[in-house]
Amino acid sequence: MTAMVFENFSYAYDGAEKALDGVSLTVARGSFTAVAGPSGAGKTTLCLAACGVVPHYFGGSMAGGVKVAGLDTAGSSMGELSAHVGTVLEDYESQLVTMTVAEEVAFALENRGVEHGMIARRIGEVLAQVGLAGMEDREVGSLSGGQKQRLAIASVLATRPGILVLDEPASALDPEGAEDLYALLALLNREYGMTVLVVEHDLARVLAYADNIVVLASGRVACEGRPEEVLPLI
Ligand code: ADP
Ligand code: ADP
């Protein structure tokens, strides 16, 4: 079973060169994939395409397609896609929309009609998972950058997506926070079969967990494979 398939997918933002250029990539269900590559290689665009933000919220031109959980991203609504894919983007702060930490986690669950007792349990559970236990009533605006990043991750985890796409999720975390985050992602991957696709420039952080590494360069897949296959090549 595949969680995600890029089929010869190309995409150019309006008036720009191709950000992705003929990407073919299969992400197996239950796998942990790390995406690396130099700045401008197309890593963020790959994340945007994996959750449907590209093409839904951007103009530009595309060729080929992306399927997520069997759904063609261009032909499916963001609502349909978000039932399967949770996303934490690079500008995670713009994903935070409410006043308090608890409200932030509850937001997506309320939208989905999750029952109140379950929401309360999930809030406690995911805040503990990301190291924000007991911070329910804090105002989001009073959190540090790293705490906001962990809150954005907690809010997405609360919906228990089958597929999780994260763009540099440890960018605002200290080394210990980064280690804790990756240990959590590895646990969710192992215990609950969550498919994880994560952009991480520091591959050393994910080598112990990733079973697939994709290196992008100039919008193309430069190499892909198991860590022991890919590392000697980069
Ligand atoms: P990475 O995440 O690997 O740094 P990106 O996916 O952000 O790469 O960018 C890939 C290419 O697309 C780059 O050449 C970048 O300048 C371009 N690009 C990214 N976002 C936009 C945008 N909103 N409009 C135009 N070009 C963009
Ligand atoms: P509940 O949500 O009421 O706790 P579940 O049977 O759905 O009941 O989950 C039992 C436990 O399994 C939860 O407390 C949680 O720790 C864990 N769990 C299950 N699925 C996930 C998931 N996708 N992400 C995080 N934790 C999960």
Coordinates of N, CA and C and ligand atoms in Angstrom, one line a residue:
M1 N 0.8 -1.2 0.0 CA 0.0 0.0 0.0 C 0.9 1.3 0.0
T2 N 0.5 2.2 -0.8 CA 1.2 3.5 -0.8 C 0.4 4.6 -0.1
A3 N 1.2 5.4 0.6 CA 0.5 6.6 1.2 C 0.5 7.8 0.3
M4 N 1.5 7.8 -0.6 CA 1.7 9.0 -1.4 C 2.5 8.6 -2.7
V5 N 2.0 9.1 -3.8 CA 2.7 8.9 -5.1 C 2.9 10.2 -5.8
F6 N 4.1 10.6 -6.1 CA 4.3 11.7 -7.1 C 4.6 11.0 -8.4
E7 N 3.7 11.4 -9.4 CA 3.9 10.8 -10.7 C 4.4 11.8 -11.7
N8 N 5.7 11.7 -12.0 CA 6.3 12.7 -12.9 C 5.8 14.1 -12.7
F9 N 5.9 14.5 -11.5 CA 5.2 15.8 -11.1 C 6.2 17.0 -11.3
S10 N 5.7 17.9 -12.0 CA 6.4 19.2 -12.2 C 5.5 20.3 -11.7
Y11 N 6.2 21.4 -11.2 CA 5.4 22.5 -10.8 C 6.3 23.8 -10.8
A12 N 5.7 24.8 -11.4 CA 6.4 26.1 -11.4 C 5.4 27.2 -10.8
Y13 N 5.9 27.9 -9.8 CA 5.2 29.1 -9.3 C 5.0 30.1 -10.4
D14 N 4.0 30.9 -10.3 CA 3.8 31.9 -11.3 C 5.0 32.7 -11.7
G15 N 5.3 32.7 -13.0 CA 6.4 33.5 -13.5 C 7.8 33.0 -13.0
A16 N 7.9 31.8 -12.5 CA 9.2 31.3 -12.0 C 9.6 30.0 -12.8
E17 N 10.9 29.7 -12.6 CA 11.4 28.4 -13.1 C 10.7 27.3 -12.4
K18 N 10.8 26.1 -12.9 CA 10.2 24.9 -12.2 C 10.8 24.7 -10.8
A19 N 10.0 24.7 -9.8 CA 10.4 24.4 -8.4 C 10.6 22.9 -8.3
L20 N 9.7 22.1 -8.9 CA 9.8 20.6 -9.0 C 9.8 20.3 -10.5
D21 N 10.6 19.3 -10.8 CA 10.8 19.0 -12.2 C 10.9 17.5 -12.5
G22 N 9.7 17.0 -12.8 CA 9.6 15.5 -13.1 C 9.9 14.6 -11.9
V23 N 9.3 15.0 -10.8 CA 9.5 14.2 -9.5 C 8.6 12.9 -9.6
S24 N 9.3 11.8 -9.5 CA 8.5 10.5 -9.3 C 9.0 9.9 -8.0
L25 N 8.0 9.6 -7.1 CA 8.4 9.2 -5.7 C 7.2 8.5 -5.2
T26 N 7.5 7.3 -4.5 CA 6.5 6.6 -3.9 C 6.8 6.5 -2.4
V27 N 5.8 6.9 -1.6 CA 6.0 6.8 -0.1 C 5.1 5.7 0.4
A28 N 5.7 4.7 0.9 CA 5.0 3.5 1.4 C 4.2 3.8 2.7
R29 N 3.1 3.2 2.8 CA 2.3 3.4 4.1 C 3.1 2.9 5.3
G30 N 3.1 3.7 6.3 CA 3.8 3.3 7.5 C 5.3 3.6 7.5
S31 N 5.8 4.2 6.4 CA 7.2 4.5 6.3 C 7.6 5.8 6.9
F32 N 8.9 6.0 7.1 CA 9.4 7.3 7.7 C 10.4 7.8 6.7
T33 N 10.0 8.9 6.0 CA 10.8 9.4 4.9 C 11.4 10.7 5.3
A34 N 12.7 10.9 5.1 CA 13.4 12.2 5.4 C 13.7 12.8 4.0
V35 N 13.5 14.1 3.8 CA 13.8 14.7 2.6 C 14.9 15.8 2.9
A36 N 15.9 15.7 2.1 CA 17.0 16.7 2.3 C 17.4 17.3 1.0
G37 N 18.4 18.2 1.0 CA 18.8 18.8 -0.2 C 19.1 20.3 0.0
P38 N 19.8 20.9 -0.8 CA 20.2 22.3 -0.6 C 19.1 23.3 -0.7
S39 N 19.3 24.5 -0.2 CA 18.2 25.5 -0.2 C 17.8 25.8 -1.7
G40 N 16.5 25.9 -1.9 CA 16.0 26.1 -3.3 C 15.8 24.8 -4.1
A41 N 16.1 23.6 -3.4 CA 16.0 22.4 -4.2 C 14.6 21.9 -4.4
G42 N 13.6 22.5 -3.7 CA 12.2 22.1 -3.9 C 11.6 21.4 -2.7
K43 N 12.3 21.4 -1.6 CA 11.8 20.6 -0.4 C 10.4 21.1 0.1
T44 N 10.4 22.5 0.3 CA 9.1 23.0 0.8 C 8.0 22.8 -0.3
T45 N 8.3 23.0 -1.5 CA 7.3 22.8 -2.6 C 6.8 21.4 -2.5
L46 N 7.7 20.4 -2.3 CA 7.3 19.0 -2.2 C 6.3 18.8 -1.1
C47 N 6.5 19.5 0.1 CA 5.6 19.4 1.2 C 4.2 20.1 0.8
L48 N 4.3 21.2 0.2 CA 3.1 21.9 -0.2 C 2.3 21.0 -1.2
A49 N 3.0 20.3 -2.1 CA 2.3 19.5 -3.1 C 1.7 18.2 -2.4
A50 N 2.4 17.8 -1.3 CA 2.0 16.6 -0.6 C 0.7 16.8 0.2
C51 N 0.4 18.0 0.5 CA -0.8 18.3 1.3 C -1.9 19.0 0.5
G52 N -1.6 19.3 -0.8 CA -2.6 19.9 -1.6 C -2.6 21.4 -1.7
V53 N -1.7 22.1 -0.8 CA -1.7 23.5 -0.8 C -1.2 24.0 -2.2
V54 N -0.3 23.2 -2.8 CA 0.0 23.3 -4.2 C -0.7 22.1 -4.9
P55 N -1.7 22.3 -5.8 CA -2.0 23.6 -6.5 C -3.1 24.4 -5.9
H56 N -3.8 24.0 -4.8 CA -5.1 24.6 -4.5 C -4.9 26.1 -4.1
Y57 N -3.8 26.5 -3.4 CA -3.7 27.9 -3.0 C -2.7 28.7 -3.8
F58 N -2.1 28.1 -4.8 CA -1.1 28.8 -5.6 C -1.5 28.7 -7.1
G59 N -1.2 29.7 -7.8 CA -1.4 29.6 -9.3 C -0.3 28.7 -9.8
G60 N 0.3 29.2 -10.8 CA 1.5 28.4 -11.4 C 1.0 27.4 -12.3
S61 N 2.0 26.6 -12.8 CA 1.6 25.5 -13.8 C 2.2 24.2 -13.3
M62 N 1.4 23.2 -13.6 CA 1.9 21.8 -13.2 C 1.7 20.8 -14.2
A63 N 2.5 19.7 -14.1 CA 2.3 18.6 -15.0 C 2.5 17.3 -14.2
G64 N 1.9 16.2 -14.6 CA 1.9 15.0 -13.8 C 1.0 15.2 -12.6
G65 N 1.1 14.3 -11.6 CA 0.1 14.4 -10.5 C 0.7 13.9 -9.2
V66 N -0.1 14.2 -8.2 CA 0.3 13.7 -6.8 C -1.0 13.0 -6.3
K67 N -0.8 11.8 -5.8 CA -1.9 11.1 -5.1 C -1.5 10.8 -3.7
V68 N -2.5 11.2 -2.8 CA -2.3 11.0 -1.4 C -3.4 10.2 -0.8
A69 N -3.1 9.1 -0.2 CA -4.2 8.1 0.3 C -5.1 7.8 -0.8
G70 N -4.6 7.7 -2.0 CA -5.4 7.3 -3.2 C -6.2 8.4 -3.8
L71 N -6.1 9.6 -3.2 CA -6.8 10.8 -3.8 C -5.9 11.6 -4.6
D72 N -6.3 12.0 -5.8 CA -5.6 12.9 -6.6 C -5.7 14.3 -6.0
T73 N -4.6 14.9 -5.6 CA -4.6 16.2 -4.9 C -5.3 17.3 -5.6
A74 N -5.1 17.4 -6.9 CA -5.7 18.5 -7.7 C -7.2 18.3 -7.8
G75 N -7.7 17.0 -7.8 CA -9.1 16.8 -8.0 C -9.9 16.6 -6.7
S76 N -9.2 16.7 -5.6 CA -9.8 16.6 -4.3 C -9.9 17.9 -3.5
S77 N -10.8 18.1 -2.6 CA -10.9 19.3 -1.9 C -9.9 19.2 -0.7
M78 N -9.5 20.4 -0.2 CA -8.6 20.4 0.9 C -9.2 19.7 2.1
G79 N -10.5 19.8 2.3 CA -11.2 19.0 3.4 C -11.0 17.5 3.2
E80 N -11.2 17.0 2.0 CA -11.0 15.6 1.8 C -9.5 15.2 2.1
L81 N -8.6 16.0 1.6 CA -7.2 15.7 1.8 C -6.8 15.8 3.3
S82 N -7.3 16.8 4.0 CA -6.9 17.0 5.4 C -7.4 15.9 6.3
A83 N -8.4 15.1 5.8 CA -8.8 13.9 6.6 C -7.7 12.9 6.6
H84 N -6.8 12.9 5.7 CA -5.7 11.9 5.6 C -4.3 12.5 5.9
V85 N -4.1 13.7 5.6 CA -2.7 14.3 5.7 C -2.7 15.4 6.7
G86 N -1.9 15.4 7.7 CA -1.7 16.5 8.6 C -0.4 17.2 8.2
T87 N -0.3 18.5 8.3 CA 0.8 19.2 7.8 C 1.3 20.3 8.8
V88 N 2.6 20.3 9.0 CA 3.2 21.4 9.8 C 4.2 22.1 8.8
L89 N 3.8 23.3 8.4 CA 4.6 24.0 7.4 C 5.8 24.8 8.1
E90 N 6.6 25.3 7.2 CA 7.8 26.1 7.7 C 7.3 27.3 8.5
D91 N 6.3 28.0 8.0 CA 5.8 29.2 8.7 C 4.7 28.7 9.7
Y92 N 5.0 27.8 10.6 CA 4.1 27.2 11.5 C 3.3 28.2 12.3
E93 N 3.9 29.4 12.5 CA 3.2 30.4 13.3 C 1.9 30.9 12.6
S94 N 1.8 30.8 11.3 CA 0.6 31.2 10.6 C -0.5 30.2 10.7
Q95 N -0.1 29.0 11.2 CA -1.1 27.9 11.4 C -1.8 28.1 12.8
L96 N -1.2 28.9 13.6 CA -1.8 29.1 15.0 C -2.9 30.2 14.9
V97 N -4.1 29.9 15.3 CA -5.2 30.8 15.0 C -6.0 31.3 16.2
T98 N -5.7 30.7 17.4 CA -6.6 31.0 18.5 C -5.8 31.7 19.7
M99 N -6.5 31.9 20.8 CA -6.0 32.6 21.9 C -5.1 31.7 22.9
T100 N -5.7 30.6 23.3 CA -5.0 29.8 24.2 C -4.5 28.5 23.6
V101 N -3.6 27.9 24.3 CA -3.0 26.6 23.9 C -4.1 25.5 23.7
A102 N -4.9 25.4 24.7 CA -6.0 24.4 24.6 C -6.9 24.6 23.5
E103 N -7.3 25.9 23.3 CA -8.2 26.2 22.1 C -7.6 25.9 20.8
E104 N -6.2 26.1 20.8 CA -5.5 25.8 19.5 C -5.6 24.4 19.1
V105 N -5.4 23.5 20.1 CA -5.5 22.1 19.8 C -6.9 21.6 19.5
A106 N -7.8 22.3 20.3 CA -9.3 21.9 20.1 C -9.8 22.3 18.7
F107 N -9.3 23.3 18.2 CA -9.8 24.0 17.0 C -10.2 23.0 15.9
A108 N -9.2 22.2 15.4 CA -9.4 21.3 14.3 C -10.4 20.2 14.7
L109 N -10.3 19.8 16.0 CA -11.1 18.7 16.4 C -12.6 19.1 16.5
E110 N -12.8 20.4 16.9 CA -14.2 20.9 16.9 C -14.8 21.0 15.5
N111 N -13.9 21.5 14.6 CA -14.3 21.5 13.2 C -14.8 20.2 12.7
R112 N -14.2 19.1 13.2 CA -14.5 17.8 12.7 C -15.6 17.1 13.5
G113 N -16.1 17.9 14.5 CA -17.3 17.3 15.2 C -16.9 16.3 16.3
V114 N -15.6 16.3 16.7 CA -15.2 15.4 17.7 C -15.9 15.7 19.0
E115 N -16.3 14.7 19.8 CA -17.1 14.9 21.0 C -16.2 15.5 22.1
H116 N -16.8 16.4 23.0 CA -16.1 17.2 23.9 C -15.1 16.4 24.9
G117 N -15.6 15.3 25.4 CA -14.8 14.5 26.3 C -13.5 14.0 25.6
M118 N -13.7 13.6 24.4 CA -12.6 13.1 23.6 C -11.6 14.3 23.3
I119 N -12.1 15.5 23.0 CA -11.3 16.6 22.8 C -10.4 16.9 24.0
A120 N -11.1 16.9 25.2 CA -10.3 17.2 26.4 C -9.2 16.2 26.6
R121 N -9.5 14.9 26.3 CA -8.4 13.9 26.5 C -7.3 14.1 25.5
R122 N -7.7 14.4 24.3 CA -6.7 14.5 23.2 C -5.8 15.7 23.5
I123 N -6.3 16.8 24.1 CA -5.5 18.0 24.4 C -4.4 17.6 25.4
G124 N -4.8 16.9 26.5 CA -3.9 16.5 27.5 C -2.8 15.6 26.9
E125 N -3.3 14.7 26.1 CA -2.4 13.7 25.5 C -1.3 14.3 24.6
V126 N -1.8 15.2 23.6 CA -0.8 15.7 22.7 C 0.1 16.8 23.3
L127 N -0.4 17.5 24.3 CA 0.5 18.5 24.9 C 1.6 17.8 25.7
A128 N 1.2 16.7 26.3 CA 2.3 15.9 27.0 C 3.3 15.3 26.0
Q129 N 2.8 14.9 24.9 CA 3.6 14.3 23.8 C 4.7 15.3 23.4
V130 N 4.3 16.5 23.2 CA 5.3 17.5 22.7 C 6.0 18.3 23.8
G131 N 5.7 17.9 25.1 CA 6.4 18.6 26.2 C 5.8 20.0 26.6
L132 N 4.5 20.1 26.4 CA 3.8 21.3 26.8 C 2.7 21.0 27.8
A133 N 2.9 19.9 28.6 CA 1.9 19.5 29.6 C 1.6 20.6 30.6
G134 N 0.4 20.8 30.9 CA 0.0 21.8 31.9 C -0.1 23.2 31.3
M135 N 0.1 23.4 30.0 CA 0.2 24.8 29.5 C -1.2 25.1 28.8
E136 N -2.2 24.3 29.1 CA -3.5 24.5 28.4 C -4.0 26.0 28.3
D137 N -3.8 26.7 29.5 CA -4.4 28.1 29.5 C -3.5 29.2 29.1
R138 N -2.3 28.9 28.8 CA -1.4 29.9 28.3 C -1.8 30.5 27.0
E139 N -1.6 31.8 26.9 CA -2.0 32.5 25.6 C -0.9 32.1 24.6
V140 N -1.4 31.8 23.4 CA -0.4 31.4 22.3 C 0.6 32.5 22.1
G141 N 0.2 33.7 22.1 CA 1.1 34.8 21.9 C 2.2 34.9 22.9
S142 N 2.1 34.3 24.1 CA 3.1 34.4 25.1 C 4.1 33.3 25.0
L143 N 4.0 32.4 24.1 CA 4.9 31.2 24.0 C 6.2 31.6 23.2
S144 N 7.2 30.9 23.5 CA 8.5 31.1 22.8 C 8.3 30.5 21.4
G145 N 9.3 30.8 20.5 CA 9.2 30.3 19.2 C 9.2 28.7 19.1
G146 N 10.0 28.1 20.0 CA 10.0 26.7 20.0 C 8.8 26.1 20.6
Q147 N 8.2 26.8 21.6 CA 6.9 26.3 22.1 C 5.8 26.4 21.1
K148 N 5.8 27.5 20.3 CA 4.8 27.6 19.2 C 4.9 26.5 18.2
Q149 N 6.2 26.2 17.9 CA 6.4 25.2 16.9 C 5.8 23.8 17.4
R150 N 6.1 23.6 18.7 CA 5.6 22.3 19.3 C 4.1 22.3 19.4
L151 N 3.5 23.5 19.6 CA 2.0 23.6 19.7 C 1.4 23.3 18.3
A152 N 2.1 23.8 17.2 CA 1.6 23.6 15.9 C 1.6 22.1 15.6
I153 N 2.7 21.4 16.1 CA 2.8 20.0 15.9 C 1.7 19.2 16.7
A154 N 1.5 19.7 17.9 CA 0.5 19.0 18.8 C -0.9 19.1 18.1
S155 N -1.2 20.3 17.6 CA -2.5 20.5 17.0 C -2.8 19.6 15.8
V156 N -1.7 19.3 15.1 CA -1.9 18.4 14.0 C -1.9 17.0 14.5
L157 N -1.1 16.6 15.5 CA -1.1 15.2 16.0 C -2.5 14.9 16.6
A158 N -3.2 15.9 17.1 CA -4.5 15.7 17.8 C -5.5 15.1 16.8
T159 N -5.4 15.4 15.6 CA -6.3 14.9 14.6 C -6.0 13.5 14.1
R160 N -4.8 13.0 14.6 CA -4.3 11.7 14.3 C -4.4 11.3 12.8
P161 N -3.7 12.2 12.0 CA -3.6 11.9 10.6 C -2.9 10.6 10.3
G162 N -3.3 9.9 9.3 CA -2.6 8.7 8.8 C -1.2 9.1 8.3
I163 N -1.2 10.3 7.7 CA 0.1 10.7 7.0 C 0.4 12.1 7.6
L164 N 1.7 12.2 8.0 CA 2.1 13.5 8.6 C 3.2 14.1 7.7
V165 N 3.1 15.3 7.3 CA 4.1 16.0 6.5 C 4.6 17.2 7.3
L166 N 5.9 17.2 7.5 CA 6.5 18.3 8.3 C 7.7 18.9 7.6
D167 N 7.7 20.2 7.6 CA 8.8 21.0 6.9 C 9.7 21.6 8.0
E168 N 10.9 21.0 8.1 CA 11.9 21.5 9.1 C 11.2 21.7 10.5
P169 N 10.6 20.6 11.1 CA 9.8 20.8 12.3 C 10.6 21.1 13.5
A170 N 12.0 21.0 13.4 CA 12.8 21.3 14.6 C 13.6 22.6 14.4
S171 N 13.1 23.4 13.4 CA 13.9 24.6 13.1 C 14.0 25.6 14.3
A172 N 12.9 25.6 15.1 CA 12.9 26.6 16.3 C 13.3 25.9 17.6
L173 N 13.6 24.6 17.5 CA 13.9 23.9 18.8 C 15.3 23.8 19.1
D174 N 15.6 23.7 20.4 CA 17.0 23.5 20.8 C 17.4 22.0 20.5
P175 N 18.6 21.6 20.6 CA 19.0 20.2 20.3 C 18.2 19.2 21.0
E176 N 18.0 19.4 22.3 CA 17.2 18.4 23.1 C 15.8 18.4 22.6
G177 N 15.2 19.5 22.3 CA 13.8 19.6 21.8 C 13.7 18.8 20.5
A178 N 14.7 19.0 19.7 CA 14.8 18.3 18.4 C 14.8 16.8 18.5
E179 N 15.6 16.4 19.5 CA 15.8 15.0 19.7 C 14.5 14.4 20.2
D180 N 13.8 15.1 21.2 CA 12.5 14.6 21.7 C 11.5 14.6 20.6
L181 N 11.5 15.6 19.7 CA 10.5 15.6 18.7 C 10.7 14.4 17.8
Y182 N 11.9 14.1 17.4 CA 12.1 13.0 16.4 C 11.8 11.7 17.1
A183 N 12.1 11.6 18.4 CA 11.8 10.3 19.1 C 10.3 10.1 19.1
L184 N 9.5 11.2 19.3 CA 8.1 11.1 19.3 C 7.6 10.7 17.9
L185 N 8.1 11.4 16.8 CA 7.7 11.0 15.5 C 7.9 9.5 15.2
A186 N 9.1 9.1 15.7 CA 9.5 7.7 15.5 C 8.5 6.7 16.2
L187 N 8.1 7.2 17.4 CA 7.2 6.4 18.2 C 5.8 6.3 17.5
L188 N 5.3 7.4 17.0 CA 4.0 7.4 16.4 C 4.1 6.6 15.1
N189 N 5.2 6.6 14.4 CA 5.4 5.9 13.2 C 5.4 4.4 13.6
R190 N 6.1 4.0 14.6 CA 6.2 2.6 14.9 C 5.0 2.0 15.6
E191 N 4.4 2.8 16.6 CA 3.3 2.2 17.4 C 2.0 2.3 16.6
Y192 N 1.8 3.4 15.9 CA 0.5 3.6 15.3 C 0.5 3.6 13.8
G193 N 1.7 3.3 13.2 CA 1.8 3.1 11.7 C 1.6 4.4 11.0
M194 N 1.8 5.6 11.7 CA 1.7 6.9 11.0 C 2.8 7.0 10.0
T195 N 2.4 7.4 8.8 CA 3.4 7.6 7.7 C 4.0 9.0 8.0
V196 N 5.3 9.1 8.0 CA 5.9 10.4 8.3 C 6.8 10.8 7.1
L197 N 6.6 12.0 6.6 CA 7.5 12.6 5.6 C 8.0 13.9 6.2
V198 N 9.3 14.0 6.4 CA 9.8 15.2 7.1 C 11.0 15.8 6.3
V199 N 10.9 17.1 6.1 CA 12.1 17.8 5.5 C 13.0 18.1 6.7
E200 N 14.3 17.7 6.6 CA 15.2 17.9 7.7 C 16.6 18.1 7.0
H201 N 17.2 19.3 7.2 CA 18.5 19.5 6.5 C 19.6 18.8 7.3
D202 N 19.4 18.5 8.6 CA 20.4 17.9 9.4 C 20.0 16.4 9.5
L203 N 20.5 15.6 8.5 CA 20.1 14.2 8.4 C 20.5 13.4 9.6
A204 N 21.6 13.9 10.3 CA 22.0 13.1 11.5 C 20.9 12.9 12.5
R205 N 20.0 13.9 12.5 CA 18.9 13.8 13.5 C 17.9 12.7 13.2
V206 N 17.8 12.3 11.9 CA 16.8 11.3 11.6 C 17.3 10.0 11.1
L207 N 18.6 9.8 11.1 CA 19.2 8.6 10.5 C 18.7 7.4 11.3
A208 N 18.6 7.5 12.6 CA 18.2 6.3 13.4 C 16.8 5.9 13.1
Y209 N 15.9 6.8 12.6 CA 14.5 6.6 12.4 C 14.1 6.4 11.0
A210 N 14.7 7.1 10.1 CA 14.2 7.1 8.7 C 14.4 5.8 8.0
D211 N 13.4 5.3 7.3 CA 13.7 4.1 6.5 C 13.9 4.4 5.0
N212 N 13.7 5.7 4.7 CA 13.8 6.2 3.3 C 14.4 7.6 3.3
I213 N 15.3 7.8 2.5 CA 15.9 9.2 2.4 C 15.8 9.6 1.0
V214 N 15.3 10.9 0.8 CA 15.1 11.4 -0.6 C 16.0 12.7 -0.6
V215 N 16.9 12.8 -1.5 CA 17.7 14.0 -1.7 C 17.2 14.7 -3.0
L216 N 16.8 15.9 -2.8 CA 16.4 16.8 -3.9 C 17.5 17.7 -4.3
A217 N 17.6 18.0 -5.6 CA 18.5 19.0 -6.1 C 17.9 19.6 -7.4
S218 N 17.8 20.9 -7.4 CA 17.2 21.6 -8.5 C 15.9 21.0 -9.0
G219 N 15.0 20.7 -8.0 CA 13.7 20.2 -8.3 C 13.6 18.8 -8.7
R220 N 14.7 18.1 -8.7 CA 14.6 16.7 -9.1 C 15.1 15.8 -8.0
V221 N 14.7 14.5 -8.0 CA 15.2 13.5 -7.0 C 16.6 13.1 -7.4
A222 N 17.6 13.6 -6.7 CA 19.0 13.3 -7.0 C 19.3 11.9 -6.5
C223 N 18.8 11.5 -5.4 CA 19.0 10.1 -5.0 C 18.0 9.7 -3.9
E224 N 17.7 8.5 -3.8 CA 16.6 8.0 -2.9 C 16.9 6.6 -2.5
G225 N 16.7 6.3 -1.3 CA 16.9 4.9 -0.8 C 17.0 4.8 0.7
R226 N 17.4 3.6 1.1 CA 17.6 3.4 2.6 C 18.9 4.3 3.0
P227 N 18.9 4.7 4.3 CA 20.0 5.5 4.7 C 21.4 5.0 4.3
E228 N 21.6 3.7 4.5 CA 22.9 3.1 4.2 C 23.2 3.1 2.7
E229 N 22.2 3.2 1.9 CA 22.4 3.3 0.4 C 22.7 4.7 0.0
V230 N 22.0 5.7 0.7 CA 22.0 7.1 0.2 C 23.3 7.8 0.8
L231 N 23.6 7.5 2.1 CA 24.6 8.3 2.7 C 26.0 8.3 2.0
P232 N 26.4 7.1 1.5 CA 27.7 7.2 0.8 C 27.7 8.1 -0.5
L233 N 26.4 8.4 -1.0 CA 26.3 9.1 -2.2 C 26.3 10.7 -2.0
I234 N 26.1 11.1 -0.7 CA 26.0 12.5 -0.5 C 27.1 13.1 0.4
Ligands
ADP1 P1 13.7 24.5 -0.5 O1 12.6 24.2 0.4 O2 14.4 23.2 -0.9 O3 14.6 25.6 -0.1 P2 11.6 25.6 -2.2 O4 10.6 24.6 -2.5 O5 11.3 26.6 -1.2 O6 13.0 24.9 -1.9 O7 11.9 26.4 -3.6 C1 12.1 25.8 -4.8 C2 12.2 26.9 -5.9 O8 11.0 27.6 -6.0 C3 13.2 28.0 -5.6 O9 13.9 28.3 -6.8 C4 12.4 29.1 -5.0 O10 13.0 30.3 -5.2 C5 11.1 29.0 -5.8 N1 9.9 29.4 -5.0 C6 9.5 29.0 -3.8 N2 8.4 29.6 -3.4 C7 8.1 30.5 -4.4 C8 7.0 31.4 -4.6 N3 6.0 31.5 -3.7 N4 7.0 32.1 -5.8 C9 7.9 31.9 -6.7 N5 9.0 31.1 -6.6 C10 9.1 30.3 -5.4
ADP2 P1 -8.4 7.7 23.3 O1 -8.3 8.6 22.2 O2 -9.8 7.9 24.0 O3 -7.4 7.8 24.3 P2 -7.8 5.4 21.6 O4 -8.1 4.0 21.8 O5 -8.0 6.1 20.3 O6 -8.5 6.2 22.8 O7 -6.2 5.5 22.0 C1 -5.6 4.9 23.0 C2 -4.3 5.5 23.3 O8 -3.5 5.2 22.1 C3 -4.3 7.0 23.4 O9 -4.3 7.4 24.8 C4 -3.0 7.4 22.8 O10 -2.0 7.5 23.7 C5 -2.7 6.3 21.8 N1 -2.9 6.7 20.3 C6 -3.6 6.0 19.5 N2 -3.5 6.5 18.2 C7 -2.7 7.6 18.3 C8 -2.1 8.5 17.4 N3 -2.4 8.4 16.1 N4 -1.4 9.4 17.8 C9 -1.1 9.5 19.1 N5 -1.5 8.6 20.1 C10 -2.3 7.7 19.7

